[in-house]
PDB file of C-alpha atoms in Angstrom:
ATOM      1  CA  MET A 358     -34.622 -34.143 144.275  1.00 78.00           C
ATOM      2  CA  ALA A 359     -37.009 -35.808 146.813  1.00 93.00           C
ATOM      3  CA  LEU A 360     -36.257 -36.224 150.591  1.00 96.00           C
ATOM      4  CA  ALA A 361     -35.021 -38.689 152.626  1.00 97.00           C
ATOM      5  CA  ALA A 362     -36.084 -39.601 156.102  1.00 98.00           C
ATOM      6  CA  GLY A 363     -35.223 -42.414 158.999  1.00 98.00           C
ATOM      7  CA  ILE A 364     -35.931 -43.484 162.332  1.00 98.00           C
ATOM      8  CA  GLY A 365     -34.829 -44.482 164.993  1.00 97.00           C
ATOM      9  CA  ARG A 366     -35.641 -45.007 169.060  1.00 98.00           C
ATOM     10  CA  VAL A 367     -33.420 -46.843 171.604  1.00 97.00           C
ATOM     11  CA  CYS A 368     -34.142 -47.002 175.629  1.00 96.00           C
ATOM     12  CA  ILE A 369     -31.222 -45.013 177.711  1.00 92.00           C
ATOM     13  CA  ASN A 370     -32.518 -45.898 180.751  1.00 88.00           C
ATOM     14  CA  PRO A 371     -30.314 -45.283 183.998  1.00 84.00           C
ATOM     15  CA  PRO A 372     -29.724 -47.817 186.419  1.00 83.00           C
ATOM     16  CA  LEU A 373     -32.221 -46.867 188.601  1.00 79.00           C
ATOM     17  CA  ASP A 374     -29.815 -47.204 192.446  1.00 76.00           C
ATOM     18  CA  ILE A 375     -28.204 -43.765 191.278  1.00 75.00           C
ATOM     19  CA  PRO A 376     -28.566 -40.535 192.047  1.00 70.00           C
ATOM     20  CA  ASN A 377     -31.300 -37.932 190.827  1.00 67.00           C
ATOM     21  CA  GLY A 378     -29.503 -36.034 188.822  1.00 64.00           C
ATOM     22  CA  MET A 379     -31.537 -33.313 189.443  1.00 64.00           C
ATOM     23  CA  TRP A 380     -30.782 -32.120 192.816  1.00 60.00           C
ATOM     24  CA  LEU A 381     -27.319 -32.616 192.275  1.00 59.00           C
ATOM     25  CA  ALA A 382     -25.640 -31.867 195.346  1.00 57.00           C
ATOM     26  CA  GLN A 383     -27.704 -35.010 196.883  1.00 63.00           C
ATOM     27  CA  LYS A 384     -27.272 -38.625 197.014  1.00 64.00           C
ATOM     28  CA  HIS A 385     -29.544 -39.566 199.672  1.00 66.00           C
ATOM     29  CA  VAL A 386     -32.735 -39.682 196.401  1.00 67.00           C
ATOM     30  CA  ARG A 387     -32.583 -42.808 194.790  1.00 68.00           C
ATOM     31  CA  GLY A 388     -34.868 -43.810 192.265  1.00 68.00           C
ATOM     32  CA  GLU A 389     -37.351 -47.229 193.083  1.00 73.00           C
ATOM     33  CA  GLY A 390     -38.952 -47.603 189.607  1.00 75.00           C
ATOM     34  CA  LEU A 391     -39.687 -46.342 186.213  1.00 76.00           C
ATOM     35  CA  ASP A 392     -42.695 -43.981 185.123  1.00 80.00           C
ATOM     36  CA  LEU A 393     -41.502 -43.770 181.541  1.00 86.00           C
ATOM     37  CA  ASP A 394     -38.344 -45.004 179.682  1.00 90.00           C
ATOM     38  CA  LEU A 395     -36.008 -42.436 178.601  1.00 90.00           C
ATOM     39  CA  GLN A 396     -35.547 -42.612 174.825  1.00 94.00           C
ATOM     40  CA  ALA A 397     -32.303 -41.389 172.803  1.00 95.00           C
ATOM     41  CA  THR A 398     -34.639 -40.627 169.247  1.00 97.00           C
ATOM     42  CA  ALA A 399     -32.129 -39.679 166.164  1.00 98.00           C
ATOM     43  CA  LEU A 400     -34.741 -38.418 162.460  1.00 98.00           C
ATOM     44  CA  VAL A 401     -31.764 -38.131 159.600  1.00 98.00           C
ATOM     45  CA  LEU A 402     -32.879 -36.554 156.825  1.00 98.00           C
ATOM     46  CA  ALA A 403     -31.100 -36.345 152.633  1.00 98.00           C
ATOM     47  CA  GLU A 404     -32.138 -35.070 150.069  1.00 97.00           C
ATOM     48  CA  GLY A 405     -28.730 -35.819 147.283  1.00 94.00           C
ATOM     49  CA  GLU A 406     -25.868 -35.643 149.153  1.00 93.00           C
ATOM     50  CA  THR A 407     -26.547 -33.514 152.035  1.00 96.00           C
ATOM     51  CA  ARG A 408     -27.380 -35.465 155.704  1.00 98.00           C
ATOM     52  CA  VAL A 409     -28.569 -34.346 158.891  1.00 98.00           C
ATOM     53  CA  ALA A 410     -28.583 -35.881 162.352  1.00 98.00           C
ATOM     54  CA  LEU A 411     -31.885 -34.505 164.826  1.00 98.00           C
ATOM     55  CA  LEU A 412     -30.647 -36.623 167.773  1.00 98.00           C
ATOM     56  CA  ASP A 413     -33.475 -36.210 170.297  1.00 96.00           C
ATOM     57  CA  LEU A 414     -32.455 -37.243 174.097  1.00 95.00           C
ATOM     58  CA  ASP A 415     -34.158 -37.558 177.041  1.00 91.00           C
ATOM     59  CA  LEU A 416     -31.992 -35.607 179.191  1.00 88.00           C
ATOM     60  CA  CYS A 417     -31.939 -32.242 181.089  1.00 83.00           C
ATOM     61  CA  PHE A 418     -28.685 -30.874 179.431  1.00 85.00           C
ATOM     62  CA  LEU A 419     -25.485 -32.057 177.600  1.00 89.00           C
ATOM     63  CA  GLN A 420     -21.761 -29.898 178.001  1.00 92.00           C
ATOM     64  CA  ASP A 421     -20.082 -28.632 175.225  1.00 95.00           C
ATOM     65  CA  GLN A 422     -18.162 -31.178 175.800  1.00 97.00           C
ATOM     66  CA  GLN A 423     -19.978 -34.044 175.717  1.00 96.00           C
ATOM     67  CA  ALA A 424     -21.969 -32.694 172.732  1.00 96.00           C
ATOM     68  CA  LYS A 425     -18.884 -32.017 171.075  1.00 98.00           C
ATOM     69  CA  THR A 426     -18.080 -36.005 170.942  1.00 98.00           C
ATOM     70  CA  ILE A 427     -20.986 -36.779 170.294  1.00 97.00           C
ATOM     71  CA  ARG A 428     -21.008 -35.439 167.153  1.00 98.00           C
ATOM     72  CA  GLN A 429     -17.963 -37.246 166.175  1.00 98.00           C
ATOM     73  CA  LEU A 430     -18.559 -40.127 166.847  1.00 98.00           C
ATOM     74  CA  VAL A 431     -22.241 -40.264 165.281  1.00 98.00           C
ATOM     75  CA  GLY A 432     -20.521 -38.306 162.660  1.00 97.00           C
ATOM     76  CA  GLU A 433     -17.490 -40.913 162.346  1.00 98.00           C
ATOM     77  CA  ALA A 434     -20.435 -44.417 162.268  1.00 97.00           C
ATOM     78  CA  THR A 435     -22.544 -42.398 159.520  1.00 96.00           C
ATOM     79  CA  GLY A 436     -20.318 -40.357 157.609  1.00 97.00           C
ATOM     80  CA  ILE A 437     -22.514 -37.084 158.295  1.00 98.00           C
ATOM     81  CA  ARG A 438     -20.718 -34.467 158.922  1.00 98.00           C
ATOM     82  CA  GLU A 439     -20.114 -32.785 162.459  1.00 97.00           C
ATOM     83  CA  GLU A 440     -21.616 -30.168 161.617  1.00 98.00           C
ATOM     84  CA  ASN A 441     -24.894 -31.502 160.355  1.00 98.00           C
ATOM     85  CA  VAL A 442     -25.330 -33.689 163.797  1.00 98.00           C
ATOM     86  CA  LEU A 443     -27.485 -32.436 166.389  1.00 98.00           C
ATOM     87  CA  PRO A 444     -28.204 -32.981 169.297  1.00 97.00           C
ATOM     88  CA  PHE A 445     -30.387 -31.507 171.841  1.00 94.00           C
ATOM     89  CA  CYS A 446     -31.871 -33.039 174.917  1.00 92.00           C
ATOM     90  CA  THR A 447     -36.258 -32.458 175.813  1.00 87.00           C
ATOM     91  CA  HIS A 448     -34.685 -31.213 179.465  1.00 78.00           C
ATOM     92  CA  SER A 449     -36.012 -34.372 181.339  1.00 75.00           C
ATOM     93  CA  HIS A 450     -35.958 -33.410 184.804  1.00 71.00           C
ATOM     94  CA  ALA A 451     -35.908 -36.861 185.393  1.00 69.00           C
ATOM     95  CA  GLY A 452     -32.408 -37.859 184.441  1.00 72.00           C
ATOM     96  CA  PRO A 453     -29.417 -38.220 185.475  1.00 73.00           C
ATOM     97  CA  VAL A 454     -26.979 -35.747 185.217  1.00 69.00           C
ATOM     98  CA  THR A 455     -24.920 -36.497 182.648  1.00 72.00           C
TER      99      THR A 455
END
């Protein structure tokens, strides 16, 4: 069997006028511009009937329910089994609170 791979990337920048996500309780510090785009990157690996999706999100964290929803939606859209959809975060402190 041959291992097949595919990759995709999309920009996930939030609006600039939202509070910075990593100071949680504060509401007064807001973005003024972008240094680098925040990205969501998907790597799908397949061998035979088995497919796995690795989802790299430029966010600090996901709550359990958010990760579960991502697994479910990706599974429905792609046919990849939910337990084979693996979302994770780069732990970027530049992103919003999700």
